[in-house]
Short mmCIF file of C-alpha atoms in Angstrom, two decimals:
data_model
loop_
_atom_site.label_atom_id
_atom_site.label_comp_id
_atom_site.label_asym_id
_atom_site.label_seq_id
_atom_site.Cartn_x
_atom_site.Cartn_y
_atom_site.Cartn_z
CA MET A 889 -1.86 -5.40 13.15
CA ASN A 890 -5.87 -5.66 13.42
CA THR A 891 -7.25 -6.70 16.76
CA TYR A 892 -10.86 -7.65 16.97
CA HIS A 893 -12.98 -7.98 20.13
CA LEU A 894 -16.22 -9.67 20.46
CA THR A 895 -17.72 -8.68 23.52
CA LYS A 896 -21.18 -10.39 23.61
CA VAL A 897 -22.48 -13.51 21.50
CA THR A 898 -25.77 -14.85 22.20
CA LYS A 899 -27.72 -17.58 20.53
CA ASN A 900 -29.31 -14.89 18.28
CA TYR A 901 -25.92 -14.76 16.44
CA PRO A 902 -25.32 -18.18 15.39
CA LEU A 903 -24.45 -17.48 11.56
CA LEU A 904 -22.19 -14.28 12.72
CA LEU A 905 -20.35 -16.68 15.13
CA ALA A 906 -19.97 -19.26 12.44
CA LEU A 907 -18.55 -16.63 9.87
CA PHE A 908 -16.33 -14.84 12.41
CA PRO A 909 -13.21 -16.63 11.56
CA LEU A 910 -13.88 -16.27 7.78
CA LEU A 911 -14.37 -12.61 8.34
CA LEU A 912 -11.55 -12.21 10.63
CA ALA A 913 -8.96 -14.05 7.89
CA PHE A 914 -10.36 -11.67 5.06
CA ALA A 915 -9.79 -8.61 7.48
CA SER A 916 -6.25 -9.50 8.37
CA GLN A 917 -4.70 -8.78 4.98
CA PRO A 918 -5.10 -5.72 3.21
CA ALA A 919 -7.14 -6.05 -0.40
CA PHE A 920 -6.47 -3.96 -2.81
CA ALA A 921 -9.38 -4.10 -5.60
CA HIS A 922 -7.82 -1.05 -7.27
CA SER A 923 -5.69 1.29 -5.35
CA GLY A 924 -4.73 0.94 -1.54
CA ALA A 925 -1.85 1.64 0.91
CA THR A 926 -0.63 -0.37 3.82
CA GLY A 927 2.39 -0.21 6.11
CA SER A 928 4.06 -1.53 9.14
CA SER A 929 6.81 -0.67 11.61
CA ARG A 930 8.70 -2.76 14.32
CA THR A 931 10.73 -1.75 17.21
CA SER A 932 12.13 -5.04 18.17
CA ASN A 933 15.87 -5.76 16.81
CA VAL A 934 16.79 -8.11 13.95
CA THR A 935 20.72 -9.00 14.47
CA LEU A 936 22.66 -9.35 11.10
CA ASN A 937 25.67 -11.68 11.93
CA ASN A 938 25.90 -13.46 8.55
CA GLY A 939 25.87 -13.62 4.88
CA SER A 940 22.10 -14.84 4.81
CA TRP A 941 19.27 -12.46 4.11
CA ARG A 942 16.98 -11.83 7.21
CA ASN A 943 13.67 -10.29 7.09
CA ILE A 944 13.22 -6.91 8.74
CA LEU A 945 9.38 -6.62 7.77
CA SER A 946 6.97 -8.56 6.05
CA ILE A 947 3.64 -7.47 4.80
CA PRO A 948 1.14 -10.10 2.83
CA VAL A 949 -1.40 -8.20 0.57
CA LEU A 950 -4.20 -9.39 -1.33
CA LEU A 951 -4.31 -7.95 -4.92
CA SER A 952 -7.50 -8.71 -6.47
CA ASN A 953 -8.96 -9.24 -10.09
CA HIS A 954 -5.86 -7.30 -12.07
CA THR A 955 -2.30 -6.37 -12.21
CA HIS A 956 -1.25 -3.73 -9.78
CA TYR A 957 1.79 -1.36 -9.81
CA CYS A 958 3.18 -1.13 -6.18
CA THR A 959 5.68 1.55 -4.98
CA VAL A 960 7.32 0.14 -1.72
CA VAL A 961 9.49 2.13 0.77
CA GLY A 962 11.44 0.59 3.48
CA SER A 963 13.51 2.52 6.23
CA ALA A 964 15.73 1.45 9.35
CA ASP A 965 18.20 2.29 11.78
CA ALA A 966 21.51 0.05 11.64
CA ARG A 967 23.36 -0.11 14.90
CA HIS A 968 27.04 -1.00 15.28
CA VAL A 969 27.13 -3.73 17.84
CA SER A 970 29.41 -2.67 20.84
CA GLY A 971 32.82 -4.40 20.68
CA ASN A 972 33.01 -4.64 16.87
CA THR A 973 36.52 -3.91 15.40
CA GLY A 974 37.08 -3.24 11.74
CA ASN A 975 35.15 -2.48 8.78
CA HIS A 976 31.63 -4.18 8.16
CA GLN A 977 29.28 -3.68 5.40
CA TYR A 978 25.63 -4.71 5.55
CA THR A 979 23.20 -4.77 2.41
CA PHE A 980 19.47 -3.66 2.39
CA GLY A 981 16.72 -4.36 0.19
CA LEU A 982 13.22 -4.59 -0.71
CA SER A 983 11.75 -7.70 -2.56
CA LEU A 984 8.59 -9.51 -3.34
CA ASP A 985 7.67 -13.16 -2.45
CA GLY A 986 10.77 -14.22 -1.24
CA ALA A 987 13.35 -13.12 -3.84
CA VAL A 988 16.43 -11.71 -3.17
CA PRO A 989 16.34 -7.88 -3.51
CA ALA A 990 17.33 -6.76 -6.99
CA ALA A 991 20.59 -4.63 -7.13
CA GLY A 992 18.83 -1.53 -8.23
CA VAL A 993 16.80 -1.48 -4.84
CA THR A 994 19.53 -2.54 -2.37
CA ARG A 995 21.69 0.02 -0.24
CA THR A 996 24.95 -1.00 1.23
CA VAL A 997 26.60 0.79 4.36
CA GLU A 998 29.54 0.38 6.19
CA LEU A 999 30.00 0.76 10.01
CA ASN A 1000 33.56 0.99 10.99
CA ASN A 1001 35.14 0.95 14.56
CA ASN A 1002 38.44 2.81 14.18
CA PRO A 1003 40.74 3.17 16.85
CA GLY A 1004 40.89 6.68 18.29
CA VAL A 1005 38.02 7.91 16.04
CA ASP A 1006 34.39 8.38 17.20
CA ASP A 1007 32.66 6.73 14.17
CA PRO A 1008 29.04 6.92 13.94
CA ASN A 1009 27.48 3.99 15.51
CA VAL A 1010 24.13 4.14 13.83
CA ILE A 1011 23.21 4.83 10.53
CA GLU A 1012 19.55 5.36 8.86
CA ILE A 1013 18.99 3.31 5.72
CA GLY A 1014 16.28 3.57 3.08
CA SER A 1015 15.12 2.15 -0.03
CA THR A 1016 12.30 2.57 -2.60
CA ALA A 1017 11.26 0.05 -5.27
CA PHE A 1018 8.63 -0.30 -8.06
CA PHE A 1019 6.95 -3.70 -8.67
CA THR A 1020 4.34 -4.99 -11.28
CA VAL A 1021 2.52 -7.60 -9.18
CA PRO A 1022 -0.28 -9.95 -10.75
CA ALA A 1023 -3.42 -10.36 -8.85
CA GLY A 1024 -3.12 -12.85 -5.86
CA VAL A 1025 -1.92 -12.94 -2.44
CA HIS A 1026 1.82 -11.66 -2.41
CA THR A 1027 4.38 -10.69 0.54
CA PHE A 1028 6.77 -7.62 0.29
CA ARG A 1029 9.62 -7.92 2.33
CA TRP A 1030 12.41 -5.31 3.70
CA ARG A 1031 15.41 -7.38 4.07
CA ALA A 1032 19.01 -7.27 5.13
CA ARG A 1033 22.41 -9.04 5.47
CA ARG A 1034 26.16 -8.90 6.47
CA SER A 1035 27.87 -8.53 3.04
CA ASN A 1036 31.58 -8.00 4.44
CA GLY A 1037 33.49 -8.47 7.56
CA ASN A 1038 32.64 -10.58 10.37
CA GLY A 1039 31.10 -8.39 12.94
CA SER A 1040 27.27 -7.92 13.68
CA ALA A 1041 24.93 -5.04 13.30
CA VAL A 1042 21.24 -4.69 14.97
CA VAL A 1043 18.36 -3.31 12.93
CA ASP A 1044 15.94 -1.46 14.69
CA ASP A 1045 13.21 0.80 14.38
CA ALA A 1046 12.37 -0.10 11.04
CA SER A 1047 9.26 0.84 8.76
CA MET A 1048 7.72 -0.19 5.42
CA THR A 1049 4.93 1.38 3.32
CA ILE A 1050 3.35 -0.01 0.26
CA ASN A 1051 1.37 1.81 -2.30
CA CYS A 1052 -0.59 0.13 -5.32
CA PHE A 1053 -2.38 1.20 -7.96
CA LYS A 1054 -4.66 -0.11 -10.65
CA LYS A 1055 -3.14 1.90 -13.33
CA ARG A 1056 0.36 2.67 -14.38
CA LEU A 1057 1.31 6.37 -15.47
CA GLY A 1058 2.82 6.73 -19.00
CA PHE A 1059 5.56 9.30 -19.33
CA ILE A 1060 4.77 12.49 -17.81
CA ILE A 1061 5.40 15.58 -20.23
CA LEU A 1062 5.95 18.84 -18.37
CA PRO A 1063 5.56 21.98 -20.20
CA PRO A 1064 8.88 23.76 -20.34
CA ILE A 1065 9.52 26.14 -17.67
CA PRO A 1066 10.16 29.72 -18.94
CA VAL A 1067 13.52 31.11 -18.03
CA PRO A 1068 13.61 34.59 -16.77
CA PRO A 1069 15.60 37.33 -19.25
CA VAL A 1070 18.97 37.90 -18.19
CA ILE A 1071 19.45 41.55 -17.12
CA GLU A 1072 22.53 42.94 -17.86
CA ASN A 1073 23.94 45.42 -15.17
CA PRO A 1074 24.39 48.59 -16.88
CA ALA A 1075 26.81 50.27 -14.34
CA GLN A 1076 29.74 47.72 -15.40
#
């Protein structure tokens, strides 16, 4: 989050003072004229206790002039809530502009509390997605929900990064890598 401090305003700066709210509004969102990157993280918890999608992180971006090609990476820790018994599944995914995450970019984890077994209490989750995004203001979201069972999980230490580019790469053709010749052992 950007923080702006205006230390001293005198009567010599009326135009700056009048334009300050407008400048602050534009500066608060990343603007990608051609290529750019942004990201965010949080340490406050998000509880997953039902089947509704919950936002873990949201990042608004202003993409100007033309279509951009964006890669988004989300990561978080899923922590089993103390006292949960049985198997519980949770789904995580990346989305654009409030859509439900597509199946190809969702990840499902299962947190168990089996009697007599030291099951893991924390699992790291990660996903990557590619979006073709038209010019305008858009919001990328790292989301999660409970998908099976009736327990709860806590999501903490989450991060999301976004990289947007003006041009999309075509197929990358790499030259063949030469394989070294096989040398037979004459002693055999």
